[in-house]
mmCIF file with all atom_site columns, C-alpha atoms in Angstrom:
data_model
loop_
_atom_site.group_PDB
_atom_site.id
_atom_site.type_symbol
_atom_site.label_atom_id
_atom_site.label_alt_id
_atom_site.label_comp_id
_atom_site.label_asym_id
_atom_site.label_entity_id
_atom_site.label_seq_id
_atom_site.pdbx_PDB_ins_code
_atom_site.Cartn_x
_atom_site.Cartn_y
_atom_site.Cartn_z
_atom_site.occupancy
_atom_site.B_iso_or_equiv
_atom_site.pdbx_formal_charge
_atom_site.auth_seq_id
_atom_site.auth_comp_id
_atom_site.auth_asym_id
_atom_site.auth_atom_id
_atom_site.pdbx_PDB_model_num
ATOM 1   C CA . UNK N 1 1   ? -17.476 0.704   -9.068  1.00 47.00 ? 1   UNK N CA 1
ATOM 2   C CA . UNK N 1 2   ? -16.926 -3.102  -9.379  1.00 60.00 ? 2   UNK N CA 1
ATOM 3   C CA . UNK N 1 3   ? -16.629 -5.048  -12.405 1.00 64.00 ? 3   UNK N CA 1
ATOM 4   C CA . UNK N 1 4   ? -14.380 -6.186  -15.079 1.00 66.00 ? 4   UNK N CA 1
ATOM 5   C CA . UNK N 1 5   ? -13.511 -5.285  -18.627 1.00 70.00 ? 5   UNK N CA 1
ATOM 6   C CA . UNK N 1 6   ? -11.387 -6.563  -21.243 1.00 71.00 ? 6   UNK N CA 1
ATOM 7   C CA . UNK N 1 7   ? -9.474  -4.839  -24.196 1.00 74.00 ? 7   UNK N CA 1
ATOM 8   C CA . UNK N 1 8   ? -7.896  -6.512  -27.109 1.00 74.00 ? 8   UNK N CA 1
ATOM 9   C CA . UNK N 1 9   ? -4.957  -4.569  -28.551 1.00 75.00 ? 9   UNK N CA 1
ATOM 10  C CA . UNK N 1 10  ? -1.889  -4.777  -30.519 1.00 75.00 ? 10  UNK N CA 1
ATOM 11  C CA . UNK N 1 11  ? 1.497   -4.918  -28.793 1.00 77.00 ? 11  UNK N CA 1
ATOM 12  C CA . UNK N 1 12  ? 2.974   -1.670  -27.414 1.00 79.00 ? 12  UNK N CA 1
ATOM 13  C CA . UNK N 1 13  ? 2.876   0.722   -24.500 1.00 83.00 ? 13  UNK N CA 1
ATOM 14  C CA . UNK N 1 14  ? -0.485  1.094   -22.850 1.00 78.00 ? 14  UNK N CA 1
ATOM 15  C CA . UNK N 1 15  ? -1.729  3.502   -20.037 1.00 81.00 ? 15  UNK N CA 1
ATOM 16  C CA . UNK N 1 16  ? -4.190  2.706   -17.307 1.00 77.00 ? 16  UNK N CA 1
ATOM 17  C CA . UNK N 1 17  ? -5.453  5.758   -15.368 1.00 75.00 ? 17  UNK N CA 1
ATOM 18  C CA . UNK N 1 18  ? -7.443  5.445   -12.089 1.00 70.00 ? 18  UNK N CA 1
ATOM 19  C CA . UNK N 1 19  ? -9.345  8.191   -10.300 1.00 66.00 ? 19  UNK N CA 1
ATOM 20  C CA . UNK N 1 20  ? -11.955 8.354   -7.649  1.00 62.00 ? 20  UNK N CA 1
ATOM 21  C CA . UNK N 1 21  ? -15.142 10.516  -8.549  1.00 59.00 ? 21  UNK N CA 1
ATOM 22  C CA . UNK N 1 22  ? -14.235 13.327  -6.094  1.00 57.00 ? 22  UNK N CA 1
ATOM 23  C CA . UNK N 1 23  ? -10.789 14.365  -7.199  1.00 53.00 ? 23  UNK N CA 1
ATOM 24  C CA . UNK N 1 24  ? -11.370 17.612  -9.153  1.00 52.00 ? 24  UNK N CA 1
ATOM 25  C CA . UNK N 1 25  ? -15.042 18.296  -9.342  1.00 51.00 ? 25  UNK N CA 1
ATOM 26  C CA . UNK N 1 26  ? -17.932 18.092  -7.130  1.00 53.00 ? 26  UNK N CA 1
ATOM 27  C CA . UNK N 1 27  ? -21.470 17.735  -8.562  1.00 55.00 ? 27  UNK N CA 1
ATOM 28  C CA . UNK N 1 28  ? -20.375 18.627  -11.934 1.00 59.00 ? 28  UNK N CA 1
ATOM 29  C CA . UNK N 1 29  ? -20.359 22.334  -11.308 1.00 61.00 ? 29  UNK N CA 1
ATOM 30  C CA . UNK N 1 30  ? -16.623 22.736  -11.695 1.00 59.00 ? 30  UNK N CA 1
ATOM 31  C CA . UNK N 1 31  ? -16.193 24.171  -8.160  1.00 65.00 ? 31  UNK N CA 1
ATOM 32  C CA . UNK N 1 32  ? -13.064 23.167  -6.684  1.00 65.00 ? 32  UNK N CA 1
ATOM 33  C CA . UNK N 1 33  ? -13.576 20.785  -3.564  1.00 66.00 ? 33  UNK N CA 1
ATOM 34  C CA . UNK N 1 34  ? -12.688 22.134  -0.253  1.00 67.00 ? 34  UNK N CA 1
ATOM 35  C CA . UNK N 1 35  ? -9.796  20.217  1.404   1.00 63.00 ? 35  UNK N CA 1
ATOM 36  C CA . UNK N 1 36  ? -12.148 18.877  4.247   1.00 64.00 ? 36  UNK N CA 1
ATOM 37  C CA . UNK N 1 37  ? -13.892 16.877  1.491   1.00 64.00 ? 37  UNK N CA 1
ATOM 38  C CA . UNK N 1 38  ? -10.905 15.379  -0.289  1.00 65.00 ? 38  UNK N CA 1
ATOM 39  C CA . UNK N 1 39  ? -10.725 11.945  1.217   1.00 68.00 ? 39  UNK N CA 1
ATOM 40  C CA . UNK N 1 40  ? -7.900  9.445   0.540   1.00 70.00 ? 40  UNK N CA 1
ATOM 41  C CA . UNK N 1 41  ? -9.369  6.372   -0.936  1.00 71.00 ? 41  UNK N CA 1
ATOM 42  C CA . UNK N 1 42  ? -8.233  2.830   -1.654  1.00 72.00 ? 42  UNK N CA 1
ATOM 43  C CA . UNK N 1 43  ? -8.487  1.416   -5.016  1.00 74.00 ? 43  UNK N CA 1
ATOM 44  C CA . UNK N 1 44  ? -8.232  -2.344  -5.583  1.00 72.00 ? 44  UNK N CA 1
ATOM 45  C CA . UNK N 1 45  ? -7.410  -3.586  -9.188  1.00 75.00 ? 45  UNK N CA 1
ATOM 46  C CA . UNK N 1 46  ? -5.740  -6.249  -10.878 1.00 77.00 ? 46  UNK N CA 1
ATOM 47  C CA . UNK N 1 47  ? -4.262  -6.486  -14.456 1.00 78.00 ? 47  UNK N CA 1
ATOM 48  C CA . UNK N 1 48  ? -3.983  -9.765  -16.186 1.00 77.00 ? 48  UNK N CA 1
ATOM 49  C CA . UNK N 1 49  ? -2.604  -10.100 -19.704 1.00 75.00 ? 49  UNK N CA 1
ATOM 50  C CA . UNK N 1 50  ? -3.463  -13.344 -21.491 1.00 73.00 ? 50  UNK N CA 1
ATOM 51  C CA . UNK N 1 51  ? -3.087  -14.861 -25.050 1.00 71.00 ? 51  UNK N CA 1
ATOM 52  C CA . UNK N 1 52  ? -6.097  -15.364 -27.350 1.00 65.00 ? 52  UNK N CA 1
ATOM 53  C CA . UNK N 1 53  ? -7.383  -19.063 -27.263 1.00 54.00 ? 53  UNK N CA 1
ATOM 54  C CA . UNK N 1 54  ? -6.093  -21.374 -30.000 1.00 50.00 ? 54  UNK N CA 1
ATOM 55  C CA . UNK N 1 55  ? -9.634  -21.466 -31.906 1.00 50.00 ? 55  UNK N CA 1
ATOM 56  C CA . UNK N 1 56  ? -9.676  -17.715 -32.279 1.00 47.00 ? 56  UNK N CA 1
ATOM 57  C CA . UNK N 1 57  ? -6.144  -17.586 -33.660 1.00 43.00 ? 57  UNK N CA 1
ATOM 58  C CA . UNK N 1 58  ? -6.687  -20.725 -35.918 1.00 48.00 ? 58  UNK N CA 1
ATOM 59  C CA . UNK N 1 59  ? -9.567  -21.180 -38.238 1.00 49.00 ? 59  UNK N CA 1
ATOM 60  C CA . UNK N 1 60  ? -9.076  -24.921 -38.372 1.00 49.00 ? 60  UNK N CA 1
ATOM 61  C CA . UNK N 1 61  ? -10.142 -26.310 -35.068 1.00 52.00 ? 61  UNK N CA 1
ATOM 62  C CA . UNK N 1 62  ? -9.223  -29.857 -36.017 1.00 58.00 ? 62  UNK N CA 1
ATOM 63  C CA . UNK N 1 63  ? -5.705  -29.636 -34.699 1.00 63.00 ? 63  UNK N CA 1
ATOM 64  C CA . UNK N 1 64  ? -3.642  -27.839 -32.242 1.00 64.00 ? 64  UNK N CA 1
ATOM 65  C CA . UNK N 1 65  ? 0.057   -27.598 -31.699 1.00 67.00 ? 65  UNK N CA 1
ATOM 66  C CA . UNK N 1 66  ? 1.142   -27.949 -28.099 1.00 68.00 ? 66  UNK N CA 1
ATOM 67  C CA . UNK N 1 67  ? 4.778   -28.536 -26.995 1.00 70.00 ? 67  UNK N CA 1
ATOM 68  C CA . UNK N 1 68  ? 5.716   -29.139 -30.502 1.00 70.00 ? 68  UNK N CA 1
ATOM 69  C CA . UNK N 1 69  ? 3.165   -32.047 -30.809 1.00 71.00 ? 69  UNK N CA 1
ATOM 70  C CA . UNK N 1 70  ? 0.087   -31.738 -33.118 1.00 69.00 ? 70  UNK N CA 1
ATOM 71  C CA . UNK N 1 71  ? -3.196  -32.706 -31.218 1.00 67.00 ? 71  UNK N CA 1
ATOM 72  C CA . UNK N 1 72  ? -6.678  -33.357 -32.590 1.00 68.00 ? 72  UNK N CA 1
ATOM 73  C CA . UNK N 1 73  ? -9.199  -31.193 -30.850 1.00 70.00 ? 73  UNK N CA 1
ATOM 74  C CA . UNK N 1 74  ? -12.811 -31.312 -31.593 1.00 81.00 ? 74  UNK N CA 1
ATOM 75  C CA . UNK N 1 75  ? -15.730 -28.689 -30.668 1.00 77.00 ? 75  UNK N CA 1
ATOM 76  C CA . UNK N 1 76  ? -16.498 -30.383 -27.379 1.00 82.00 ? 76  UNK N CA 1
ATOM 77  C CA . UNK N 1 77  ? -12.910 -30.139 -26.264 1.00 84.00 ? 77  UNK N CA 1
ATOM 78  C CA . UNK N 1 78  ? -12.994 -26.453 -27.232 1.00 82.00 ? 78  UNK N CA 1
ATOM 79  C CA . UNK N 1 79  ? -16.111 -25.830 -25.256 1.00 85.00 ? 79  UNK N CA 1
ATOM 80  C CA . UNK N 1 80  ? -14.519 -27.514 -22.256 1.00 90.00 ? 80  UNK N CA 1
ATOM 81  C CA . UNK N 1 81  ? -11.343 -25.396 -22.609 1.00 87.00 ? 81  UNK N CA 1
ATOM 82  C CA . UNK N 1 82  ? -13.330 -22.266 -22.940 1.00 87.00 ? 82  UNK N CA 1
ATOM 83  C CA . UNK N 1 83  ? -15.461 -23.255 -19.874 1.00 93.00 ? 83  UNK N CA 1
ATOM 84  C CA . UNK N 1 84  ? -12.240 -23.833 -17.861 1.00 94.00 ? 84  UNK N CA 1
ATOM 85  C CA . UNK N 1 85  ? -10.709 -20.568 -18.993 1.00 89.00 ? 85  UNK N CA 1
ATOM 86  C CA . UNK N 1 86  ? -13.844 -18.809 -17.787 1.00 89.00 ? 86  UNK N CA 1
ATOM 87  C CA . UNK N 1 87  ? -13.924 -20.626 -14.535 1.00 94.00 ? 87  UNK N CA 1
ATOM 88  C CA . UNK N 1 88  ? -10.265 -19.662 -14.070 1.00 91.00 ? 88  UNK N CA 1
ATOM 89  C CA . UNK N 1 89  ? -11.015 -16.064 -14.551 1.00 87.00 ? 89  UNK N CA 1
ATOM 90  C CA . UNK N 1 90  ? -13.858 -16.173 -12.233 1.00 89.00 ? 90  UNK N CA 1
ATOM 91  C CA . UNK N 1 91  ? -11.706 -17.952 -9.685  1.00 92.00 ? 91  UNK N CA 1
ATOM 92  C CA . UNK N 1 92  ? -8.913  -15.204 -10.088 1.00 89.00 ? 92  UNK N CA 1
ATOM 93  C CA . UNK N 1 93  ? -11.465 -12.395 -9.828  1.00 86.00 ? 93  UNK N CA 1
ATOM 94  C CA . UNK N 1 94  ? -12.749 -14.050 -6.432  1.00 90.00 ? 94  UNK N CA 1
ATOM 95  C CA . UNK N 1 95  ? -9.114  -14.345 -5.067  1.00 91.00 ? 95  UNK N CA 1
ATOM 96  C CA . UNK N 1 96  ? -8.618  -10.680 -5.960  1.00 87.00 ? 96  UNK N CA 1
ATOM 97  C CA . UNK N 1 97  ? -11.773 -9.664  -4.163  1.00 87.00 ? 97  UNK N CA 1
ATOM 98  C CA . UNK N 1 98  ? -10.702 -11.849 -0.997  1.00 91.00 ? 98  UNK N CA 1
ATOM 99  C CA . UNK N 1 99  ? -7.281  -10.111 -1.074  1.00 90.00 ? 99  UNK N CA 1
ATOM 100 C CA . UNK N 1 100 ? -8.820  -6.569  -1.175  1.00 87.00 ? 100 UNK N CA 1
ATOM 101 C CA . UNK N 1 101 ? -11.382 -7.388  1.526   1.00 90.00 ? 101 UNK N CA 1
ATOM 102 C CA . UNK N 1 102 ? -8.677  -8.880  3.681   1.00 93.00 ? 102 UNK N CA 1
ATOM 103 C CA . UNK N 1 103 ? -6.595  -5.535  3.381   1.00 89.00 ? 103 UNK N CA 1
ATOM 104 C CA . UNK N 1 104 ? -9.604  -3.523  3.965   1.00 89.00 ? 104 UNK N CA 1
ATOM 105 C CA . UNK N 1 105 ? -10.507 -5.650  7.128   1.00 94.00 ? 105 UNK N CA 1
ATOM 106 C CA . UNK N 1 106 ? -6.926  -4.913  8.478   1.00 94.00 ? 106 UNK N CA 1
ATOM 107 C CA . UNK N 1 107 ? -7.514  -1.138  7.985   1.00 90.00 ? 107 UNK N CA 1
ATOM 108 C CA . UNK N 1 108 ? -10.890 -1.237  9.658   1.00 92.00 ? 108 UNK N CA 1
ATOM 109 C CA . UNK N 1 109 ? -9.668  -3.401  12.471  1.00 96.00 ? 109 UNK N CA 1
ATOM 110 C CA . UNK N 1 110 ? -6.777  -0.790  13.182  1.00 94.00 ? 110 UNK N CA 1
ATOM 111 C CA . UNK N 1 111 ? -9.325  2.026   13.146  1.00 93.00 ? 111 UNK N CA 1
ATOM 112 C CA . UNK N 1 112 ? -11.488 -0.045  15.591  1.00 96.00 ? 112 UNK N CA 1
ATOM 113 C CA . UNK N 1 113 ? -8.652  -0.562  17.915  1.00 97.00 ? 113 UNK N CA 1
ATOM 114 C CA . UNK N 1 114 ? -7.435  3.013   17.749  1.00 96.00 ? 114 UNK N CA 1
ATOM 115 C CA . UNK N 1 115 ? -10.914 4.096   18.604  1.00 96.00 ? 115 UNK N CA 1
ATOM 116 C CA . UNK N 1 116 ? -11.335 1.607   21.271  1.00 97.00 ? 116 UNK N CA 1
ATOM 117 C CA . UNK N 1 117 ? -8.064  2.796   22.891  1.00 97.00 ? 117 UNK N CA 1
ATOM 118 C CA . UNK N 1 118 ? -9.321  6.445   22.748  1.00 97.00 ? 118 UNK N CA 1
ATOM 119 C CA . UNK N 1 119 ? -12.653 5.596   24.397  1.00 97.00 ? 119 UNK N CA 1
ATOM 120 C CA . UNK N 1 120 ? -10.833 3.466   27.271  1.00 97.00 ? 120 UNK N CA 1
ATOM 121 C CA . UNK N 1 121 ? -8.378  6.382   27.989  1.00 98.00 ? 121 UNK N CA 1
ATOM 122 C CA . UNK N 1 122 ? -11.288 9.043   28.092  1.00 97.00 ? 122 UNK N CA 1
ATOM 123 C CA . UNK N 1 123 ? -13.169 6.676   30.514  1.00 97.00 ? 123 UNK N CA 1
ATOM 124 C CA . UNK N 1 124 ? -10.042 6.531   32.754  1.00 97.00 ? 124 UNK N CA 1
ATOM 125 C CA . UNK N 1 125 ? -9.742  10.217  32.585  1.00 97.00 ? 125 UNK N CA 1
ATOM 126 C CA . UNK N 1 126 ? -13.380 10.727  33.496  1.00 97.00 ? 126 UNK N CA 1
ATOM 127 C CA . UNK N 1 127 ? -13.060 8.232   36.553  1.00 97.00 ? 127 UNK N CA 1
ATOM 128 C CA . UNK N 1 128 ? -9.698  9.901   37.895  1.00 96.00 ? 128 UNK N CA 1
ATOM 129 C CA . UNK N 1 129 ? -11.653 13.313  37.562  1.00 96.00 ? 129 UNK N CA 1
ATOM 130 C CA . UNK N 1 130 ? -14.535 12.044  39.581  1.00 96.00 ? 130 UNK N CA 1
ATOM 131 C CA . UNK N 1 131 ? -12.333 10.385  42.200  1.00 95.00 ? 131 UNK N CA 1
ATOM 132 C CA . UNK N 1 132 ? -10.320 13.594  42.336  1.00 94.00 ? 132 UNK N CA 1
ATOM 133 C CA . UNK N 1 133 ? -13.402 15.967  42.865  1.00 94.00 ? 133 UNK N CA 1
ATOM 134 C CA . UNK N 1 134 ? -14.964 13.540  45.284  1.00 93.00 ? 134 UNK N CA 1
ATOM 135 C CA . UNK N 1 135 ? -11.663 13.618  47.419  1.00 90.00 ? 135 UNK N CA 1
ATOM 136 C CA . UNK N 1 136 ? -11.549 17.394  47.253  1.00 90.00 ? 136 UNK N CA 1
ATOM 137 C CA . UNK N 1 137 ? -15.153 17.563  48.244  1.00 88.00 ? 137 UNK N CA 1
ATOM 138 C CA . UNK N 1 138 ? -14.681 15.094  51.226  1.00 87.00 ? 138 UNK N CA 1
ATOM 139 C CA . UNK N 1 139 ? -11.468 17.307  52.234  1.00 84.00 ? 139 UNK N CA 1
ATOM 140 C CA . UNK N 1 140 ? -13.621 20.285  52.237  1.00 83.00 ? 140 UNK N CA 1
ATOM 141 C CA . UNK N 1 141 ? -16.344 18.718  54.522  1.00 78.00 ? 141 UNK N CA 1
ATOM 142 C CA . UNK N 1 142 ? -13.818 17.822  57.246  1.00 72.00 ? 142 UNK N CA 1
#
């Protein structure tokens, strides 16, 4: 499942539980899964904690206090700030996806190299076996 969600809450302790769909049940029939169907899965997620924007905290959008200085802000500026915040969130999400894809590519590359090594070793064993059998056959014909 891919996506985002947000939750506004009060300060305090929060729990986040992640689980793949095949941990306890299969097809909803409450039958335990056989060990050969339990697969280790990689889950990528990121957690960001941010403050509410100034407009939602302050009902008077005419001023904003930043660094101890009161600044006049109009609706256009708020819209630009909101658009910038949305763009930053999407960029952060893109970076998260790229990071996950990079780590996933590393895992798949290792699997590919391991498989390729096994195939090469098997081919070398086959070639040695064919050479050995042909030498034995040639020795029998002499």
